[in-house]
XYZ file of C-alpha atoms in Angstrom:
437
model
C 10.738 114.431 -56.364
C 7.985 116.821 -55.313
C 8.008 120.450 -56.365
C 8.185 123.209 -53.790
C 5.046 125.309 -53.199
C 6.809 128.215 -54.923
C 7.585 126.135 -58.037
C 4.014 124.843 -58.160
C 2.761 128.417 -57.932
C 5.005 129.458 -60.850
C 3.798 126.482 -62.910
C 0.189 127.440 -62.213
C 0.833 131.023 -63.276
C 2.538 129.886 -66.486
C -0.482 127.718 -67.282
C -2.771 130.700 -66.727
C -0.683 132.857 -69.046
C -0.767 130.145 -71.716
C -4.527 129.774 -71.354
C -5.015 133.528 -71.556
C -2.876 133.697 -74.707
C -4.790 130.850 -76.354
C -8.186 132.338 -75.543
C -7.260 135.810 -76.779
C -5.589 135.146 -80.117
C -4.801 137.950 -82.499
C -5.344 140.654 -79.881
C -3.285 142.434 -77.238
C -2.996 141.200 -73.647
C -3.272 144.033 -71.136
C -2.804 142.337 -67.761
C 0.439 140.376 -67.494
C 2.821 142.196 -65.128
C 0.774 141.199 -62.082
C 2.120 137.666 -62.461
C 5.573 138.964 -61.509
C 5.988 138.979 -57.739
C 8.858 138.124 -55.374
C 8.340 134.370 -55.885
C 8.451 134.914 -59.658
C 11.684 136.905 -59.342
C 13.133 134.232 -57.084
C 12.435 131.642 -59.790
C 13.973 133.977 -62.384
C 17.044 134.213 -60.147
C 17.207 130.409 -59.958
C 17.078 130.139 -63.776
C 19.764 132.764 -64.346
C 23.331 131.570 -64.898
C 25.526 132.389 -61.945
C 28.933 132.000 -63.620
C 28.644 134.593 -66.385
C 30.918 137.566 -66.913
C 30.279 140.616 -64.744
C 28.390 143.657 -65.991
C 29.280 147.321 -65.618
C 28.553 147.288 -61.864
C 31.028 144.398 -61.283
C 28.474 142.655 -59.029
C 28.592 138.862 -59.027
C 25.709 136.456 -58.497
C 27.172 135.453 -55.144
C 27.231 139.064 -53.965
C 23.653 139.598 -55.130
C 22.545 136.445 -53.331
C 23.941 137.600 -49.977
C 20.900 139.874 -49.585
C 18.659 138.100 -52.054
C 15.247 138.743 -50.520
C 15.904 142.441 -49.981
C 17.345 142.770 -53.464
C 14.366 141.040 -55.073
C 11.826 143.156 -53.195
C 13.675 146.323 -54.205
C 13.858 145.107 -57.806
C 10.134 144.362 -57.855
C 9.239 147.797 -56.469
C 11.438 149.610 -58.988
C 10.207 147.526 -61.929
C 6.523 148.023 -61.141
C 6.797 151.731 -60.252
C 8.761 152.674 -63.363
C 11.844 153.647 -61.338
C 13.994 150.785 -62.641
C 16.980 152.062 -64.609
C 18.413 149.706 -67.221
C 22.199 149.952 -66.849
C 24.433 149.953 -69.945
C 25.614 146.579 -71.198
C 29.329 145.933 -71.279
C 30.438 145.008 -74.781
C 33.103 142.430 -75.557
C 34.084 140.983 -78.929
C 34.392 137.254 -79.631
C 35.814 135.648 -82.806
C 33.549 134.289 -85.550
C 34.248 131.426 -87.963
C 35.263 133.823 -90.749
C 37.914 135.549 -88.628
C 35.824 138.625 -87.846
C 34.515 139.416 -84.374
C 30.979 139.377 -83.021
C 29.935 141.907 -80.376
C 28.487 140.416 -77.207
C 26.615 142.471 -74.626
C 26.944 141.620 -70.935
C 24.189 143.037 -68.701
C 24.506 143.373 -64.940
C 23.401 140.344 -62.945
C 20.314 142.097 -61.562
C 19.358 143.143 -65.089
C 19.653 139.492 -66.179
C 17.264 138.437 -63.405
C 14.645 141.015 -64.380
C 15.049 140.211 -68.073
C 14.533 136.545 -67.227
C 11.381 137.359 -65.262
C 9.887 139.355 -68.150
C 10.974 136.726 -70.690
C 9.184 134.041 -68.656
C 5.918 135.976 -69.038
C 6.006 137.047 -72.669
C 7.744 133.842 -73.718
C 4.747 131.852 -72.504
C 2.464 134.146 -74.513
C 4.381 133.673 -77.747
C 4.908 129.937 -77.233
C 1.238 129.579 -78.125
C 1.905 131.216 -81.524
C 5.369 130.055 -82.546
C 5.533 127.403 -85.267
C 6.988 123.923 -84.898
C 9.761 124.676 -87.406
C 11.235 127.293 -85.027
C 13.769 125.641 -82.709
C 16.006 128.333 -81.250
C 15.913 129.274 -77.565
C 12.585 127.599 -76.891
C 11.783 125.177 -74.055
C 12.306 121.542 -74.980
C 13.869 122.371 -78.357
C 17.459 122.172 -79.556
C 19.778 122.651 -82.489
C 20.017 118.886 -82.925
C 16.245 118.633 -83.259
C 16.404 121.279 -85.974
C 19.079 119.307 -87.855
C 17.125 116.082 -87.467
C 13.886 117.697 -88.704
C 15.675 119.026 -91.775
C 17.325 115.667 -92.371
C 14.015 113.802 -92.150
C 12.234 116.262 -94.443
C 14.999 116.076 -97.056
C 14.973 112.268 -97.034
C 11.173 112.137 -97.371
C 11.211 114.650 -100.237
C 14.194 113.117 -101.980
C 15.952 116.421 -101.428
C 15.400 119.437 -103.620
C 16.870 122.926 -103.604
C 18.141 124.597 -100.450
C 17.986 128.339 -99.914
C 20.778 129.024 -97.426
C 20.377 132.429 -95.779
C 22.699 134.656 -93.779
C 21.319 137.828 -92.174
C 24.057 140.425 -91.816
C 24.588 141.477 -88.186
C 21.021 140.552 -87.261
C 21.203 141.319 -83.529
C 22.845 144.673 -84.264
C 20.305 145.767 -86.898
C 16.901 144.862 -85.442
C 14.768 147.955 -85.988
C 13.352 149.208 -82.669
C 10.265 150.803 -84.220
C 9.304 147.612 -86.035
C 10.003 145.518 -82.933
C 7.818 147.745 -80.747
C 5.018 147.586 -83.320
C 5.231 143.783 -83.480
C 5.265 143.471 -79.680
C 2.340 145.872 -79.265
C 0.058 143.581 -81.260
C 0.223 140.995 -78.476
C 1.699 142.705 -75.410
C -0.261 145.732 -74.212
C 0.857 145.648 -70.578
C 2.487 149.038 -69.947
C 4.878 147.785 -67.266
C 6.358 145.117 -69.533
C 6.515 147.366 -72.585
C 8.208 150.082 -70.537
C 10.873 147.657 -69.314
C 11.533 146.308 -72.811
C 11.815 149.877 -74.077
C 14.414 150.641 -71.405
C 16.474 147.624 -72.412
C 16.324 148.587 -76.070
C 17.516 152.093 -75.199
C 20.160 151.062 -72.651
C 23.627 152.290 -73.497
C 26.525 150.123 -74.622
C 29.884 150.497 -72.874
C 32.659 149.443 -75.275
C 35.927 149.952 -73.427
C 35.614 153.517 -72.143
C 33.161 154.638 -74.824
C 29.455 154.816 -73.956
C 27.037 154.887 -76.894
C 23.293 154.585 -77.391
C 22.582 152.633 -80.592
C 19.176 153.237 -82.134
C 19.007 149.695 -83.502
C 19.693 146.169 -82.345
C 19.361 143.958 -79.308
C 22.871 143.182 -77.983
C 23.692 139.487 -78.013
C 24.178 138.289 -74.462
C 21.062 139.862 -72.999
C 18.739 137.261 -71.501
C 15.728 138.653 -73.336
C 17.480 139.189 -76.690
C 16.949 135.629 -78.062
C 13.225 135.866 -77.307
C 12.948 139.286 -78.970
C 14.813 137.830 -81.971
C 12.327 134.964 -82.174
C 9.375 137.355 -81.937
C 10.844 139.596 -84.655
C 11.587 136.756 -87.085
C 8.286 135.042 -86.316
C 6.634 138.075 -87.863
C 9.211 138.851 -90.566
C 9.781 135.292 -91.777
C 7.643 132.560 -90.221
C 4.200 134.128 -90.625
C 5.091 135.343 -94.119
C 6.344 131.886 -95.142
C 3.206 130.116 -93.883
C 0.558 132.577 -95.052
C 2.067 134.115 -98.191
C 4.846 131.894 -99.544
C 3.515 128.366 -99.092
C 0.076 128.984 -100.697
C 1.816 130.045 -103.953
C 4.180 127.066 -104.240
C 3.959 124.406 -106.924
C 5.082 121.674 -104.543
C 6.197 121.178 -100.976
C 8.679 123.346 -99.063
C 10.069 123.125 -95.535
C 11.525 125.901 -93.386
C 13.823 125.181 -90.437
C 14.842 128.117 -88.247
C 17.030 128.380 -85.155
C 16.898 132.036 -84.040
C 18.465 133.962 -86.944
C 19.937 130.838 -88.607
C 17.595 129.240 -91.123
C 17.368 127.343 -94.393
C 14.416 126.500 -96.620
C 14.139 123.309 -98.675
C 12.005 123.395 -101.834
C 10.890 120.461 -103.972
C 11.192 122.521 -107.179
C 13.945 124.807 -108.379
C 11.440 127.387 -109.614
C 9.873 127.771 -106.160
C 13.319 128.084 -104.574
C 14.437 130.723 -107.059
C 11.281 132.755 -106.543
C 11.663 132.606 -102.756
C 15.303 133.664 -102.984
C 14.381 136.558 -105.270
C 11.701 137.883 -102.892
C 13.725 137.553 -99.673
C 15.765 140.795 -99.919
C 12.676 142.998 -100.295
C 10.850 141.240 -97.459
C 13.754 141.555 -95.045
C 14.666 145.027 -96.255
C 11.191 146.257 -95.306
C 12.098 145.412 -91.701
C 15.558 146.976 -91.792
C 17.432 143.703 -92.321
C 20.065 142.936 -94.956
C 21.014 139.540 -96.389
C 24.674 138.731 -96.921
C 25.102 138.731 -100.732
C 27.630 135.894 -100.945
C 26.451 133.738 -98.047
C 22.798 133.751 -99.126
C 22.585 131.280 -101.982
C 20.706 128.537 -103.787
C 22.159 125.037 -103.338
C 21.096 122.028 -105.444
C 20.400 119.275 -102.925
C 18.494 116.506 -104.697
C 19.192 112.910 -103.745
C 22.210 111.773 -105.825
C 20.477 108.807 -107.459
C 17.639 110.943 -108.894
C 19.679 113.881 -110.216
C 18.935 114.252 -113.926
C 20.986 117.363 -114.728
C 24.714 117.888 -114.221
C 23.989 121.454 -113.077
C 21.902 120.080 -110.214
C 24.495 117.695 -108.751
C 23.966 117.821 -104.986
C 26.036 120.353 -103.118
C 26.445 120.943 -99.407
C 25.327 123.679 -97.035
C 26.066 124.713 -93.460
C 23.590 125.081 -90.622
C 24.192 125.282 -86.869
C 27.857 124.339 -87.059
C 27.356 121.316 -89.329
C 27.923 120.782 -93.034
C 24.967 118.829 -94.417
C 25.531 116.427 -97.312
C 24.106 113.284 -98.910
C 25.648 109.930 -98.005
C 24.765 106.251 -97.785
C 23.512 104.782 -94.510
C 24.725 101.465 -93.136
C 21.700 99.920 -94.838
C 22.729 101.325 -98.195
C 20.065 104.038 -98.371
C 20.643 107.672 -99.244
C 20.324 109.905 -96.184
C 21.414 113.400 -95.205
C 24.507 113.321 -93.023
C 26.298 115.986 -91.018
C 29.933 116.708 -90.270
C 31.525 119.529 -88.304
C 31.743 122.584 -90.539
C 35.250 123.791 -91.404
C 34.740 127.101 -89.654
C 33.572 125.583 -86.379
C 36.278 122.905 -86.526
C 39.017 125.504 -86.983
C 37.611 127.821 -84.330
C 37.425 125.034 -81.739
C 41.044 124.054 -82.426
C 42.122 127.688 -82.272
C 40.684 127.929 -78.766
C 42.492 124.767 -77.664
C 45.751 126.023 -79.166
C 45.337 129.359 -77.431
C 44.647 127.701 -74.079
C 47.634 125.375 -74.362
C 49.921 128.267 -75.240
C 48.972 130.216 -72.114
C 48.758 127.228 -69.762
C 51.627 125.004 -70.904
C 53.402 125.531 -67.565
C 50.390 124.392 -65.525
C 50.687 121.022 -63.742
C 50.019 118.075 -66.056
C 47.007 117.023 -63.991
C 45.456 120.452 -64.503
C 46.168 120.433 -68.238
C 44.748 116.945 -68.596
C 41.588 117.823 -66.678
C 40.908 120.957 -68.725
C 41.616 119.346 -72.108
C 39.371 116.408 -71.162
C 36.579 118.856 -70.331
C 37.064 120.648 -73.650
C 36.927 117.386 -75.593
C 33.813 116.181 -73.769
C 32.153 119.533 -74.453
C 33.012 119.201 -78.149
C 31.616 115.657 -78.265
C 28.456 116.770 -76.451
C 27.490 119.015 -79.383
C 29.239 117.518 -82.420
C 28.907 113.876 -81.389
C 26.258 112.853 -83.917
C 25.980 109.574 -85.774
C 27.657 110.541 -89.060
C 30.388 112.683 -87.509
C 32.662 110.147 -85.806
C 35.523 110.650 -88.261
C 35.619 114.402 -87.599
C 35.523 113.773 -83.838
C 38.473 111.369 -84.083
C 40.416 113.872 -86.191
C 39.649 116.636 -83.706
C 40.955 114.539 -80.803
C 44.121 113.610 -82.700
C 44.885 117.276 -83.459
C 44.223 118.235 -79.813
C 46.745 115.585 -78.751
C 49.282 117.034 -81.196
C 48.620 120.580 -79.970
C 49.229 119.407 -76.408
C 52.420 117.617 -77.451
C 53.768 120.727 -79.184
C 52.933 122.874 -76.158
C 54.844 120.472 -73.909
C 57.828 120.703 -76.282
C 57.846 124.478 -75.926
C 57.487 124.154 -72.173
C 60.581 121.991 -71.751
C 62.514 123.706 -74.553
C 63.257 120.268 -75.998
C 61.507 117.985 -78.443
C 58.621 116.083 -76.870
C 58.384 113.073 -79.190
C 55.463 110.782 -79.866
C 56.903 107.991 -77.694
C 56.842 110.348 -74.710
C 53.372 111.533 -75.706
C 51.960 108.013 -75.881
C 53.454 107.272 -72.469
C 51.852 110.444 -71.121
C 48.464 109.481 -72.588
C 48.642 106.105 -70.874
C 48.955 107.944 -67.547
C 46.569 110.743 -68.489
C 44.221 109.394 -71.180
C 42.087 111.914 -73.055
C 38.435 110.949 -73.706
C 37.850 108.989 -76.898
C 35.279 110.256 -79.434
C 31.725 109.414 -78.497
C 28.383 109.620 -80.274
C 25.872 111.466 -78.097
C 23.063 112.153 -80.595
C 21.915 109.240 -82.737
C 19.777 109.860 -85.772
C 19.809 109.191 -89.477
C 21.361 105.736 -89.408
């Protein structure tokens, strides 16, 4: 399938940006905004999700598209002239694994398009500097690749000691002054810096209350994951490579996905020293580590543990609990299963949906529950996790059965449920990602 002239033009521009970034390393790039034109904005529009929640202006993607060319030309003029006004983000709160709620910012659709356009430019610049152990929100990289890289490193090293880290409210506590200083080392284009500054200073509308936080990049903004990567590239990745690793006795591996990361050390002494220095390093950038969720976990291969105090534990990363187990060939490997928090949260969502939709037609219920199960399998369907997938499906079936009992105000027994499943079968567990066999 051939690319359109517009797509080829965008690809050429991205290559030029990458080349420029490679040739001018360690210095600021002054001329970048000129790459953004109407074609660039049109591509940014194409890459922007159209089904997201509406921002404060209540304008949908479909409404914006009705006059797309005029809207994009107006957006370009305002962005380049400095007249663009970053509207407040609408804040909603979504549940976390621990029962608390995480704030999520929802920009307007037009703001998402412009954020995407700017992210396409500066993202290409930083892609030339980011390290291979950074996996979050980068082209061609995924959470499963991060898990597989950690698994492979642990198997090669025979395990070691894991430093599991949790940054408290990272997206809400990013220091704007530090972020601007970090950005200014590479991005000197005034148009782009001005736009990023406007997004950092945009208000937050929480219900009827409008506030202007002096810290943080609200989760949900298109550019926020990139800014998070840039911030932690400086705070953590560069520090780990240039200051931590040269002082180590033996090997260590860092795996990071946005603000989720763990470090694996071959020696306990190196791990303890790293853990002891982390709070000061992060504190210098306005970040705080969660005192109980940041910990040292013994994770040596079970057959080489020589101290009862170092019996291998488990740790969580990216929704999976990682643990040692035997492969089908009888070798020790690192396996993953759905973490308790993610498992419970996914079931809570199914239970909530069934409670509110138990009077929907059975065909509708079956279709939605099938979609939910397939979505669950798509992420958690990894080689060592089949048992958890099967358990998840069984509990979903039971949740559905109980909802149908409440709907009819009479007991909906398992014989009826099995008959229903023969007419409306729910998808069986499936392994989507195969590694570590």
